[in-house]
PDB file of C-alpha atoms and ligand atoms in Angstrom:
ATOM      1  CA  MET T   1      66.874  61.899 120.394  1.00  0.00           C
ATOM      2  CA  LYS T   2      70.111  63.735 121.170  1.00  0.00           C
ATOM      3  CA  GLU T   3      69.773  67.171 122.697  1.00  0.00           C
ATOM      4  CA  ARG T   4      70.763  69.967 120.362  1.00  0.00           C
ATOM      5  CA  ILE T   5      73.621  72.332 121.139  1.00  0.00           C
ATOM      6  CA  ILE T   6      72.608  75.991 121.187  1.00  0.00           C
ATOM      7  CA  VAL T   7      75.381  78.565 121.143  1.00  0.00           C
ATOM      8  CA  GLY T   8      74.672  82.255 121.745  1.00  0.00           C
ATOM      9  CA  ASN T   9      77.304  84.518 120.234  1.00  0.00           C
ATOM     10  CA  MET T  10      76.700  87.910 121.829  1.00  0.00           C
ATOM     11  CA  LYS T  11      79.493  89.646 119.871  1.00  0.00           C
ATOM     12  CA  LEU T  12      79.826  93.335 120.858  1.00  0.00           C
ATOM     13  CA  GLY T  13      76.105  93.595 121.402  1.00  0.00           C
ATOM     14  CA  MET T  14      75.939  94.989 124.922  1.00  0.00           C
ATOM     15  CA  LEU T  15      77.048  97.710 127.269  1.00  0.00           C
ATOM     16  CA  LYS T  16      77.433  97.103 130.996  1.00  0.00           C
ATOM     17  CA  GLU T  17      73.797  97.958 131.854  1.00  0.00           C
ATOM     18  CA  ASP T  18      72.499  95.737 129.060  1.00  0.00           C
ATOM     19  CA  ALA T  19      74.588  92.839 130.333  1.00  0.00           C
ATOM     20  CA  LEU T  20      73.300  93.284 133.887  1.00  0.00           C
ATOM     21  CA  ASN T  21      69.701  93.474 132.632  1.00  0.00           C
ATOM     22  CA  TYR T  22      70.180  90.417 130.484  1.00  0.00           C
ATOM     23  CA  VAL T  23      71.245  88.342 133.460  1.00  0.00           C
ATOM     24  CA  LYS T  24      68.195  89.522 135.418  1.00  0.00           C
ATOM     25  CA  LYS T  25      65.747  88.741 132.637  1.00  0.00           C
ATOM     26  CA  PHE T  26      67.087  85.380 131.477  1.00  0.00           C
ATOM     27  CA  LYS T  27      65.297  82.951 133.773  1.00  0.00           C
ATOM     28  CA  GLY T  28      65.703  79.409 132.538  1.00  0.00           C
ATOM     29  CA  GLU T  29      68.117  76.579 133.147  1.00  0.00           C
ATOM     30  CA  TYR T  30      69.407  74.968 129.971  1.00  0.00           C
ATOM     31  CA  ARG T  31      72.155  72.368 129.973  1.00  0.00           C
ATOM     32  CA  ASN T  32      72.500  72.507 126.210  1.00  0.00           C
ATOM     33  CA  VAL T  33      73.086  76.262 125.885  1.00  0.00           C
ATOM     34  CA  VAL T  34      76.542  77.823 125.642  1.00  0.00           C
ATOM     35  CA  LEU T  35      76.401  81.578 126.002  1.00  0.00           C
ATOM     36  CA  CYS T  36      79.394  83.610 124.816  1.00  0.00           C
ATOM     37  CA  PRO T  37      79.283  87.183 126.119  1.00  0.00           C
ATOM     38  CA  SER T  38      82.110  89.682 125.712  1.00  0.00           C
ATOM     39  CA  SER T  39      84.775  88.440 128.090  1.00  0.00           C
ATOM     40  CA  ILE T  40      84.797  91.686 130.089  1.00  0.00           C
ATOM     41  CA  TYR T  41      81.249  90.835 131.240  1.00  0.00           C
ATOM     42  CA  LEU T  42      81.785  87.138 131.939  1.00  0.00           C
ATOM     43  CA  ASN T  43      81.627  87.583 135.688  1.00  0.00           C
ATOM     44  CA  TYR T  44      78.110  88.992 135.491  1.00  0.00           C
ATOM     45  CA  PHE T  45      76.982  85.836 133.717  1.00  0.00           C
ATOM     46  CA  SER T  46      78.610  83.355 136.061  1.00  0.00           C
ATOM     47  CA  ASP T  47      75.457  82.522 138.078  1.00  0.00           C
ATOM     48  CA  MET T  48      73.314  81.828 135.040  1.00  0.00           C
ATOM     49  CA  LYS T  49      72.156  78.242 134.532  1.00  0.00           C
ATOM     50  CA  VAL T  50      73.811  77.860 131.147  1.00  0.00           C
ATOM     51  CA  LYS T  51      77.361  77.063 130.057  1.00  0.00           C
ATOM     52  CA  LEU T  52      79.710  79.907 129.258  1.00  0.00           C
ATOM     53  CA  GLY T  53      82.125  80.225 126.387  1.00  0.00           C
ATOM     54  CA  LEU T  54      84.535  82.705 124.825  1.00  0.00           C
ATOM     55  CA  GLN T  55      84.076  84.293 121.416  1.00  0.00           C
ATOM     56  CA  ASN T  56      87.726  83.707 120.606  1.00  0.00           C
ATOM     57  CA  VAL T  57      90.891  82.304 122.149  1.00  0.00           C
ATOM     58  CA  PHE T  58      94.619  82.609 121.501  1.00  0.00           C
ATOM     59  CA  TYR T  59      97.313  79.951 121.685  1.00  0.00           C
ATOM     60  CA  ASP T  60      99.642  79.682 124.637  1.00  0.00           C
ATOM     61  CA  GLY T  61     103.342  80.359 124.445  1.00  0.00           C
ATOM     62  CA  THR T  62     103.066  83.569 122.415  1.00  0.00           C
ATOM     63  CA  LEU T  63     102.731  86.943 124.067  1.00  0.00           C
ATOM     64  CA  CYS T  64      99.924  88.759 122.347  1.00  0.00           C
ATOM     65  CA  THR T  65      98.569  91.830 124.043  1.00  0.00           C
ATOM     66  CA  GLY T  66      94.811  91.928 124.362  1.00  0.00           C
ATOM     67  CA  GLU T  67      94.205  88.239 123.741  1.00  0.00           C
ATOM     68  CA  ILE T  68      93.074  85.491 126.125  1.00  0.00           C
ATOM     69  CA  SER T  69      94.892  82.146 126.071  1.00  0.00           C
ATOM     70  CA  SER T  70      93.438  78.651 126.311  1.00  0.00           C
ATOM     71  CA  SER T  71      95.069  78.095 129.682  1.00  0.00           C
ATOM     72  CA  GLN T  72      93.609  81.354 131.013  1.00  0.00           C
ATOM     73  CA  ALA T  73      90.195  80.256 129.810  1.00  0.00           C
ATOM     74  CA  VAL T  74      90.589  76.904 131.555  1.00  0.00           C
ATOM     75  CA  SER T  75      91.771  78.573 134.748  1.00  0.00           C
ATOM     76  CA  MET T  76      88.491  80.534 134.810  1.00  0.00           C
ATOM     77  CA  GLY T  77      86.400  77.405 134.384  1.00  0.00           C
ATOM     78  CA  ILE T  78      85.512  78.145 130.760  1.00  0.00           C
ATOM     79  CA  LYS T  79      84.751  75.001 128.796  1.00  0.00           C
ATOM     80  CA  TYR T  80      83.927  76.256 125.298  1.00  0.00           C
ATOM     81  CA  VAL T  81      85.490  78.614 122.776  1.00  0.00           C
ATOM     82  CA  ILE T  82      84.407  79.862 119.382  1.00  0.00           C
ATOM     83  CA  ILE T  83      87.271  79.785 116.889  1.00  0.00           C
ATOM     84  CA  GLY T  84      87.429  81.127 113.334  1.00  0.00           C
ATOM     85  CA  HIS T  85      84.325  83.297 113.246  1.00  0.00           C
ATOM     86  CA  SER T  86      83.972  84.921 109.821  1.00  0.00           C
ATOM     87  CA  GLU T  87      84.101  88.423 111.307  1.00  0.00           C
ATOM     88  CA  ARG T  88      87.571  87.653 112.661  1.00  0.00           C
ATOM     89  CA  ARG T  89      88.587  86.108 109.355  1.00  0.00           C
ATOM     90  CA  GLU T  90      87.425  89.250 107.579  1.00  0.00           C
ATOM     91  CA  TYR T  91      88.395  92.161 109.844  1.00  0.00           C
ATOM     92  CA  LEU T  92      91.464  90.650 111.506  1.00  0.00           C
ATOM     93  CA  GLU T  93      92.639  88.560 108.586  1.00  0.00           C
ATOM     94  CA  GLU T  94      92.583  85.464 110.733  1.00  0.00           C
ATOM     95  CA  ASN T  95      93.566  82.735 108.294  1.00  0.00           C
ATOM     96  CA  ASN T  96      93.203  78.952 108.336  1.00  0.00           C
ATOM     97  CA  ASP T  97      96.769  78.457 109.648  1.00  0.00           C
ATOM     98  CA  ILE T  98      96.219  80.740 112.636  1.00  0.00           C
ATOM     99  CA  ILE T  99      92.921  79.000 113.235  1.00  0.00           C
ATOM    100  CA  ASN T 100      94.681  75.616 113.132  1.00  0.00           C
ATOM    101  CA  LYS T 101      97.127  76.777 115.823  1.00  0.00           C
ATOM    102  CA  LYS T 102      94.270  78.006 117.982  1.00  0.00           C
ATOM    103  CA  VAL T 103      92.323  74.777 117.583  1.00  0.00           C
ATOM    104  CA  LYS T 104      95.424  72.677 118.373  1.00  0.00           C
ATOM    105  CA  ASP T 105      96.116  74.594 121.542  1.00  0.00           C
ATOM    106  CA  ALA T 106      92.495  74.626 122.656  1.00  0.00           C
ATOM    107  CA  VAL T 107      92.252  70.858 122.081  1.00  0.00           C
ATOM    108  CA  LYS T 108      95.410  70.386 124.139  1.00  0.00           C
ATOM    109  CA  HIS T 109      93.654  72.205 126.972  1.00  0.00           C
ATOM    110  CA  ASN T 110      90.586  70.037 126.549  1.00  0.00           C
ATOM    111  CA  LEU T 111      88.311  72.936 125.631  1.00  0.00           C
ATOM    112  CA  GLY T 112      85.186  72.309 123.575  1.00  0.00           C
ATOM    113  CA  ILE T 113      85.734  74.045 120.245  1.00  0.00           C
ATOM    114  CA  LEU T 114      83.054  75.654 118.112  1.00  0.00           C
ATOM    115  CA  LEU T 115      84.809  76.044 114.791  1.00  0.00           C
ATOM    116  CA  CYS T 116      83.091  78.377 112.322  1.00  0.00           C
ATOM    117  CA  VAL T 117      83.289  77.775 108.596  1.00  0.00           C
ATOM    118  CA  GLY T 118      81.258  79.040 105.659  1.00  0.00           C
ATOM    119  CA  GLU T 119      81.419  80.554 102.224  1.00  0.00           C
ATOM    120  CA  THR T 120      81.210  84.234 101.310  1.00  0.00           C
ATOM    121  CA  GLU T 121      78.589  85.543  98.905  1.00  0.00           C
ATOM    122  CA  GLU T 122      81.217  85.810  96.190  1.00  0.00           C
ATOM    123  CA  GLU T 123      82.368  82.230  96.681  1.00  0.00           C
ATOM    124  CA  LYS T 124      78.769  81.078  96.512  1.00  0.00           C
ATOM    125  CA  GLU T 125      78.111  82.961  93.300  1.00  0.00           C
ATOM    126  CA  ASP T 126      81.311  81.787  91.627  1.00  0.00           C
ATOM    127  CA  GLY T 127      80.651  78.145  92.507  1.00  0.00           C
ATOM    128  CA  ARG T 128      83.614  78.093  94.898  1.00  0.00           C
ATOM    129  CA  ALA T 129      81.669  77.499  98.102  1.00  0.00           C
ATOM    130  CA  ASP T 130      82.449  73.797  98.502  1.00  0.00           C
ATOM    131  CA  GLY T 131      86.163  74.313  97.877  1.00  0.00           C
ATOM    132  CA  ALA T 132      86.300  77.121 100.453  1.00  0.00           C
ATOM    133  CA  ILE T 133      84.496  75.081 103.095  1.00  0.00           C
ATOM    134  CA  LYS T 134      86.616  72.014 102.426  1.00  0.00           C
ATOM    135  CA  ARG T 135      89.806  74.072 102.805  1.00  0.00           C
ATOM    136  CA  GLN T 136      88.577  75.740 105.999  1.00  0.00           C
ATOM    137  CA  VAL T 137      87.643  72.442 107.622  1.00  0.00           C
ATOM    138  CA  TYR T 138      90.734  70.537 106.521  1.00  0.00           C
ATOM    139  CA  THR T 139      93.291  73.241 107.338  1.00  0.00           C
ATOM    140  CA  ALA T 140      91.747  74.072 110.698  1.00  0.00           C
ATOM    141  CA  LEU T 141      91.697  70.451 111.823  1.00  0.00           C
ATOM    142  CA  LYS T 142      94.777  68.893 110.255  1.00  0.00           C
ATOM    143  CA  GLY T 143      97.220  67.372 112.727  1.00  0.00           C
ATOM    144  CA  ILE T 144      94.642  67.287 115.507  1.00  0.00           C
ATOM    145  CA  ASP T 145      94.220  63.986 117.340  1.00  0.00           C
ATOM    146  CA  ASN T 146      91.212  64.843 119.368  1.00  0.00           C
ATOM    147  CA  ILE T 147      88.637  66.003 116.845  1.00  0.00           C
ATOM    148  CA  ARG T 148      86.005  64.693 119.265  1.00  0.00           C
ATOM    149  CA  ASN T 149      86.325  68.025 121.103  1.00  0.00           C
ATOM    150  CA  VAL T 150      85.343  69.973 117.993  1.00  0.00           C
ATOM    151  CA  VAL T 151      81.882  70.963 116.823  1.00  0.00           C
ATOM    152  CA  ILE T 152      81.705  72.745 113.474  1.00  0.00           C
ATOM    153  CA  ALA T 153      79.314  75.631 112.913  1.00  0.00           C
ATOM    154  CA  TYR T 154      78.372  75.987 109.264  1.00  0.00           C
ATOM    155  CA  GLU T 155      77.763  79.704 108.900  1.00  0.00           C
ATOM    156  CA  PRO T 156      77.450  81.035 105.358  1.00  0.00           C
ATOM    157  CA  VAL T 157      78.955  84.525 105.616  1.00  0.00           C
ATOM    158  CA  TRP T 158      76.168  85.988 103.465  1.00  0.00           C
ATOM    159  CA  ALA T 159      73.586  84.746 105.966  1.00  0.00           C
ATOM    160  CA  ILE T 160      75.154  86.358 109.044  1.00  0.00           C
ATOM    161  CA  GLY T 161      73.121  89.303 110.298  1.00  0.00           C
ATOM    162  CA  THR T 162      71.312  89.651 106.959  1.00  0.00           C
ATOM    163  CA  ASN T 163      68.004  87.885 107.596  1.00  0.00           C
ATOM    164  CA  LYS T 164      68.757  85.649 104.633  1.00  0.00           C
ATOM    165  CA  ILE T 165      69.086  81.915 105.168  1.00  0.00           C
ATOM    166  CA  PRO T 166      69.989  79.047 102.856  1.00  0.00           C
ATOM    167  CA  THR T 167      67.345  76.548 101.814  1.00  0.00           C
ATOM    168  CA  VAL T 168      66.991  73.388 103.857  1.00  0.00           C
ATOM    169  CA  GLU T 169      68.505  71.473 100.924  1.00  0.00           C
ATOM    170  CA  GLU T 170      71.527  73.800 100.794  1.00  0.00           C
ATOM    171  CA  ILE T 171      72.142  73.343 104.524  1.00  0.00           C
ATOM    172  CA  LYS T 172      71.880  69.559 104.216  1.00  0.00           C
ATOM    173  CA  GLU T 173      74.336  69.570 101.312  1.00  0.00           C
ATOM    174  CA  LYS T 174      76.930  71.612 103.189  1.00  0.00           C
ATOM    175  CA  VAL T 175      76.560  69.572 106.354  1.00  0.00           C
ATOM    176  CA  SER T 176      77.117  66.416 104.370  1.00  0.00           C
ATOM    177  CA  LEU T 177      80.174  67.975 102.685  1.00  0.00           C
ATOM    178  CA  ILE T 178      81.647  68.861 106.091  1.00  0.00           C
ATOM    179  CA  LYS T 179      81.000  65.331 107.364  1.00  0.00           C
ATOM    180  CA  ARG T 180      82.613  63.864 104.254  1.00  0.00           C
ATOM    181  CA  VAL T 181      85.720  66.039 104.608  1.00  0.00           C
ATOM    182  CA  THR T 182      86.250  65.108 108.244  1.00  0.00           C
ATOM    183  CA  LYS T 183      85.700  61.440 107.480  1.00  0.00           C
ATOM    184  CA  GLU T 184      87.710  61.099 104.291  1.00  0.00           C
ATOM    185  CA  LEU T 185      90.522  63.584 104.851  1.00  0.00           C
ATOM    186  CA  LEU T 186      90.792  63.639 108.613  1.00  0.00           C
ATOM    187  CA  ASP T 187      89.719  60.111 109.434  1.00  0.00           C
ATOM    188  CA  TYR T 188      87.088  61.248 111.915  1.00  0.00           C
ATOM    189  CA  ASP T 189      83.599  59.904 111.673  1.00  0.00           C
ATOM    190  CA  GLY T 190      80.791  61.565 113.573  1.00  0.00           C
ATOM    191  CA  ILE T 191      81.583  65.281 113.522  1.00  0.00           C
ATOM    192  CA  ARG T 192      78.691  67.353 114.848  1.00  0.00           C
ATOM    193  CA  VAL T 193      77.649  70.313 112.709  1.00  0.00           C
ATOM    194  CA  LEU T 194      75.598  73.318 113.807  1.00  0.00           C
ATOM    195  CA  TYR T 195      73.887  75.807 111.552  1.00  0.00           C
ATOM    196  CA  GLY T 196      74.424  79.550 112.097  1.00  0.00           C
ATOM    197  CA  GLY T 197      73.339  82.710 110.261  1.00  0.00           C
ATOM    198  CA  SER T 198      70.158  84.754 110.853  1.00  0.00           C
ATOM    199  CA  VAL T 199      68.477  82.138 113.026  1.00  0.00           C
ATOM    200  CA  ASN T 200      65.445  83.782 114.642  1.00  0.00           C
ATOM    201  CA  GLU T 201      62.057  83.000 116.212  1.00  0.00           C
ATOM    202  CA  GLU T 202      60.377  82.947 112.804  1.00  0.00           C
ATOM    203  CA  ASN T 203      62.667  80.505 111.001  1.00  0.00           C
ATOM    204  CA  VAL T 204      63.914  78.299 113.834  1.00  0.00           C
ATOM    205  CA  GLU T 205      60.981  75.905 113.730  1.00  0.00           C
ATOM    206  CA  GLN T 206      61.682  75.059 110.100  1.00  0.00           C
ATOM    207  CA  LEU T 207      65.452  74.862 110.591  1.00  0.00           C
ATOM    208  CA  ASN T 208      64.964  72.658 113.619  1.00  0.00           C
ATOM    209  CA  GLN T 209      63.464  69.980 111.423  1.00  0.00           C
ATOM    210  CA  ILE T 210      66.794  69.337 109.737  1.00  0.00           C
ATOM    211  CA  GLU T 211      67.902  66.021 111.201  1.00  0.00           C
ATOM    212  CA  GLU T 212      71.484  66.310 109.923  1.00  0.00           C
ATOM    213  CA  ILE T 213      72.409  69.238 112.180  1.00  0.00           C
ATOM    214  CA  SER T 214      73.298  69.033 115.866  1.00  0.00           C
ATOM    215  CA  GLY T 215      72.172  72.512 116.861  1.00  0.00           C
ATOM    216  CA  PHE T 216      72.549  76.214 116.184  1.00  0.00           C
ATOM    217  CA  LEU T 217      74.895  79.152 116.562  1.00  0.00           C
ATOM    218  CA  ILE T 218      72.799  82.244 117.153  1.00  0.00           C
ATOM    219  CA  GLY T 219      74.102  85.818 117.006  1.00  0.00           C
ATOM    220  CA  GLY T 220      71.725  88.804 116.960  1.00  0.00           C
ATOM    221  CA  ALA T 221      68.718  86.909 118.307  1.00  0.00           C
ATOM    222  CA  CYS T 222      70.551  85.785 121.444  1.00  0.00           C
ATOM    223  CA  THR T 223      71.105  89.319 122.721  1.00  0.00           C
ATOM    224  CA  ASN T 224      67.457  89.688 123.680  1.00  0.00           C
ATOM    225  CA  PRO T 225      66.885  87.342 126.645  1.00  0.00           C
ATOM    226  CA  LYS T 226      63.146  86.883 126.050  1.00  0.00           C
ATOM    227  CA  LYS T 227      63.554  86.133 122.356  1.00  0.00           C
ATOM    228  CA  PHE T 228      66.487  83.851 122.999  1.00  0.00           C
ATOM    229  CA  GLU T 229      64.611  81.822 125.604  1.00  0.00           C
ATOM    230  CA  LYS T 230      61.685  81.528 123.206  1.00  0.00           C
ATOM    231  CA  ILE T 231      64.026  80.194 120.530  1.00  0.00           C
ATOM    232  CA  ILE T 232      65.680  77.780 122.986  1.00  0.00           C
ATOM    233  CA  LYS T 233      62.279  76.416 123.975  1.00  0.00           C
ATOM    234  CA  ILE T 234      61.272  75.870 120.347  1.00  0.00           C
ATOM    235  CA  ILE T 235      64.527  74.005 119.678  1.00  0.00           C
ATOM    236  CA  ASN T 236      64.233  71.898 122.818  1.00  0.00           C
ATOM    237  CA  LYS T 237      60.633  70.917 122.082  1.00  0.00           C
ATOM    238  CA  ARG T 238      61.602  68.332 119.466  1.00  0.00           C
TER     239      ARG T 238
HETATM  240  P1  PGA L   1      73.429  86.122 113.351  1.00  0.00           P
HETATM  241  O1  PGA L   1      74.965  85.822 113.672  1.00  0.00           O
HETATM  242  O2  PGA L   1      72.616  85.084 114.038  1.00  0.00           O
HETATM  243  O3  PGA L   1      73.206  87.507 113.871  1.00  0.00           O
HETATM  244  O4  PGA L   1      73.282  86.048 111.868  1.00  0.00           O
HETATM  245  C1  PGA L   1      75.448  84.515 113.714  1.00  0.00           C
HETATM  246  C2  PGA L   1      76.938  84.557 113.959  1.00  0.00           C
HETATM  247  O5  PGA L   1      77.605  85.488 113.514  1.00  0.00           O
HETATM  248  O6  PGA L   1      77.490  83.664 114.604  1.00  0.00           O
END
């Protein structure tokens, strides 16, 4: 059975002391974990036995104060980047075209891309979820030769940080939609899809039984090293 990918999105969840403590308390060695701390703390995390990623990346060739480019990421040995997280779509109005440029540039630099897609609560209630997801996947990935570098995280926006999760059936449906879109519209068979949104120690066992997913993107629950390691061990037990 293929090892699952586990991504920890630490967001803004830590101050300097918390980051230093985290590194002390997180003991294990996990080849399949990509931890994405705030970039200002990356150095503290560099000796950990996990992979490191960025929570965002910008495209090269445009000066944009405050951002980090794909080539800078590569020059620091970073191998993975999250692109298109719903919080960036919402608060920074990051749209599918910007996301497409970021993905293109990151692919060019051979970075592993964790592309986030997912419907809002409103889209779900109005029956527009599938259309929104289809558009996000297609627009983000159009014109990209090397889709092999991309893993999609299906993260329903209404499930992020809310303790609500979709049913197993709903997750399977959306994963199959994403696979269909990449196959039929982008001519790429075999896209890997993660699930993200309120994954925690209580629900991970059940979610981990879904064969169609290739892993998880975990936010809140990854900022506590003990809890996160417990979750990783549950996932890796299968
Ligand atoms: P959550 O966040 O696990 O806290 O819901 C997931 C995410 O935003 O990627």
